[in-house]
Coordinates of C-alpha atoms in Angstrom, one line a residue:
Q18 CA 119.1 88.6 83.8
Y19 CA 117.9 85.2 82.5
P20 CA 118.1 85.2 78.7
R21 CA 117.8 81.4 78.5
H22 CA 114.8 81.1 80.8
R23 CA 112.1 79.7 78.5
L24 CA 109.1 80.2 80.7
L25 CA 110.0 83.9 81.3
R26 CA 110.5 84.5 77.6
Y27 CA 107.3 82.6 76.7
S28 CA 105.4 84.7 79.2
Y29 CA 106.9 87.9 77.8
A30 CA 106.0 86.7 74.2
Q31 CA 102.4 86.1 75.3
I32 CA 102.1 89.6 76.8
L33 CA 103.4 91.0 73.5
V34 CA 100.8 89.1 71.6
Q35 CA 98.0 90.3 74.0
N36 CA 99.2 93.9 73.4
D37 CA 99.2 93.4 69.6
Q38 CA 103.0 93.8 69.4
L39 CA 103.2 90.9 67.0
R40 CA 106.6 91.7 65.4
E41 CA 108.2 91.8 68.9
A42 CA 106.4 88.6 69.9
A43 CA 107.7 86.9 66.7
V44 CA 111.2 87.9 67.8
Q45 CA 110.6 86.2 71.2
F46 CA 109.1 83.1 69.7
T47 CA 112.0 82.8 67.2
E48 CA 114.4 83.0 70.1
L49 CA 112.4 80.3 72.0
L50 CA 112.7 78.1 68.9
R51 CA 116.5 78.7 68.8
L52 CA 116.7 77.6 72.5
A53 CA 114.5 74.5 71.8
P54 CA 114.4 73.7 68.1
G55 CA 112.0 70.8 68.4
D56 CA 109.3 72.7 70.3
M57 CA 106.4 72.3 67.9
E58 CA 104.0 74.2 70.0
T59 CA 106.2 77.3 69.9
L60 CA 106.6 76.8 66.1
Y61 CA 102.8 76.7 65.8
S62 CA 102.5 80.0 67.8
L63 CA 105.1 81.6 65.5
A64 CA 103.3 80.3 62.4
L65 CA 100.1 81.9 63.5
I66 CA 101.9 85.2 64.3
N67 CA 103.5 85.2 60.9
L68 CA 100.1 84.5 59.3
E69 CA 98.7 87.6 61.1
L70 CA 101.7 89.6 60.0
E71 CA 101.1 88.4 56.4
E72 CA 104.5 86.8 56.3
Y73 CA 103.0 84.1 54.2
D74 CA 106.2 82.5 53.0
L75 CA 107.5 82.0 56.6
A76 CA 104.1 80.9 57.8
Q77 CA 103.8 78.4 55.0
E78 CA 107.2 76.9 55.7
Q79 CA 106.4 76.6 59.4
L80 CA 103.0 75.0 58.8
R81 CA 104.6 72.5 56.5
T82 CA 107.2 71.7 59.2
L83 CA 104.3 71.1 61.6
L84 CA 102.7 68.8 59.1
D85 CA 105.9 66.9 58.6
A86 CA 106.1 66.4 62.4
G87 CA 102.5 65.4 62.6
H88 CA 101.8 68.2 65.1
R89 CA 98.5 70.0 65.0
A90 CA 97.9 68.6 61.6
N91 CA 94.2 69.8 61.4
E92 CA 95.1 73.3 62.2
A93 CA 98.3 73.3 60.1
N94 CA 96.3 72.0 57.1
F95 CA 93.6 74.6 57.6
Y96 CA 95.9 77.6 57.8
L97 CA 98.1 76.3 55.0
A98 CA 95.0 75.9 52.8
V99 CA 94.1 79.5 53.6
I100 CA 97.5 80.7 52.5
L101 CA 97.4 78.6 49.3
E102 CA 93.9 79.8 48.5
S103 CA 95.0 83.4 48.9
R104 CA 97.7 82.6 46.3
E105 CA 95.2 81.2 43.9
Q106 CA 96.6 77.7 44.3
L107 CA 93.1 76.3 44.6
T108 CA 93.8 72.6 43.9
E109 CA 96.5 72.4 46.5
A110 CA 94.3 74.4 49.0
L111 CA 91.5 71.9 48.3
F112 CA 93.8 69.0 49.1
H113 CA 94.8 70.5 52.5
Y114 CA 91.2 71.3 53.5
Q115 CA 90.3 67.7 52.7
Q116 CA 92.9 66.5 55.2
I117 CA 91.1 68.1 58.1
G118 CA 89.6 65.4 60.3
P119 CA 86.0 65.3 61.6
R120 CA 87.0 65.8 65.2
S121 CA 88.6 69.1 64.4
N122 CA 87.0 72.4 65.4
A123 CA 87.7 73.5 61.8
F124 CA 86.0 70.5 60.2
L125 CA 82.7 72.3 59.2
S126 CA 84.6 75.4 58.0
A127 CA 86.8 73.2 55.9
Q128 CA 83.8 71.4 54.4
R129 CA 82.3 74.8 53.5
Q130 CA 85.6 75.7 51.8
I131 CA 85.9 72.4 50.0
M132 CA 82.4 72.8 48.5
R133 CA 83.2 76.4 47.5
L134 CA 86.5 75.3 45.9
F135 CA 84.9 72.4 44.0
V136 CA 82.4 74.8 42.6
A137 CA 85.0 77.4 41.8
L138 CA 87.0 74.8 39.9
E139 CA 83.7 73.6 38.3
Q140 CA 84.2 70.1 39.6
F141 CA 80.5 69.5 40.2
S142 CA 80.5 65.7 40.3
A143 CA 83.5 65.8 42.7
A144 CA 81.5 68.1 45.0
T145 CA 78.6 65.7 44.9
T146 CA 80.8 62.7 45.5
W147 CA 82.6 64.5 48.4
H148 CA 79.4 65.4 50.2
Q149 CA 77.9 62.0 49.7
Q150 CA 81.1 60.3 51.1
R151 CA 81.1 62.6 54.2
S152 CA 77.4 62.0 54.8
A153 CA 78.0 58.2 54.5
E154 CA 80.9 58.4 57.0
N155 CA 78.9 60.4 59.5
P156 CA 75.1 60.3 59.2
D157 CA 74.8 63.4 61.4
L158 CA 76.3 65.3 58.5
D159 CA 73.8 64.0 55.9
P160 CA 71.6 67.1 56.0
V161 CA 74.5 69.5 56.5
M162 CA 76.7 68.5 53.5
P163 CA 74.0 69.1 50.8
A164 CA 73.2 72.4 52.5
L165 CA 76.9 73.4 52.2
H166 CA 77.1 72.1 48.7
A167 CA 74.0 74.1 47.7
E168 CA 75.3 77.2 49.4
A169 CA 78.5 77.1 47.4
L170 CA 76.5 76.6 44.2
I171 CA 74.1 79.5 45.0
N172 CA 77.0 81.8 45.8
A173 CA 78.7 81.0 42.5
G174 CA 75.5 81.6 40.5
Y175 CA 74.4 78.0 39.9
A176 CA 70.9 78.2 41.3
E177 CA 69.4 75.4 39.3
R178 CA 72.2 73.0 40.4
A179 CA 71.7 74.1 44.0
A180 CA 67.9 73.5 43.7
A181 CA 68.6 69.9 42.5
V182 CA 71.0 69.2 45.4
L183 CA 68.4 70.5 47.9
D184 CA 65.5 68.7 46.2
E185 CA 67.4 65.4 46.6
A186 CA 68.3 66.2 50.2
L187 CA 64.6 67.1 51.0
N188 CA 63.5 63.8 49.6
R189 CA 65.4 62.2 52.5
Y190 CA 64.7 64.9 55.1
P191 CA 61.4 66.6 54.2
D192 CA 61.0 68.4 57.5
N193 CA 64.5 69.7 57.8
I194 CA 64.1 73.4 58.5
D195 CA 67.6 74.4 57.2
L196 CA 67.1 72.5 53.9
L197 CA 63.6 74.0 53.5
F198 CA 64.9 77.5 54.1
A199 CA 67.8 77.0 51.7
R200 CA 65.5 75.7 49.1
A201 CA 63.1 78.6 49.5

């Protein structure tokens, strides 16, 4: 009866998502975008649905549109990096992870991924520089960043490099349980 009623259509789309009817929900969000092309929040919802549906080309295009609009930049960068990483575009994925701000809920996850990608690309000095810069910008991260760096090194089979990173961090924080545990 009310095909142009946005709130009704949005509510219907949400119900479809809650019931794991993602393809049908995507149809509803697409129609919502047709009715209001500038609605970035609807575009964000549609991008996440397309990501779930493994419609990566669509999701990537939608996430780039969000970035161009400056809407949900942290989230858009994170999910775009995930897509790029799945496509083995590691350098570009690394760039997008690096754009995620410290106030984002995804910040620490992004830092873990950044360390992992630096190690995968064998950019060891870049990883060290990155973790030192993040620690300098936010002293609360000082014991966390070397732990993430060491974790990435250990997971990639560089135990000696990881030990050196942890030894240096333990010189500054000799009683830090997380660093001690990682070193052990």
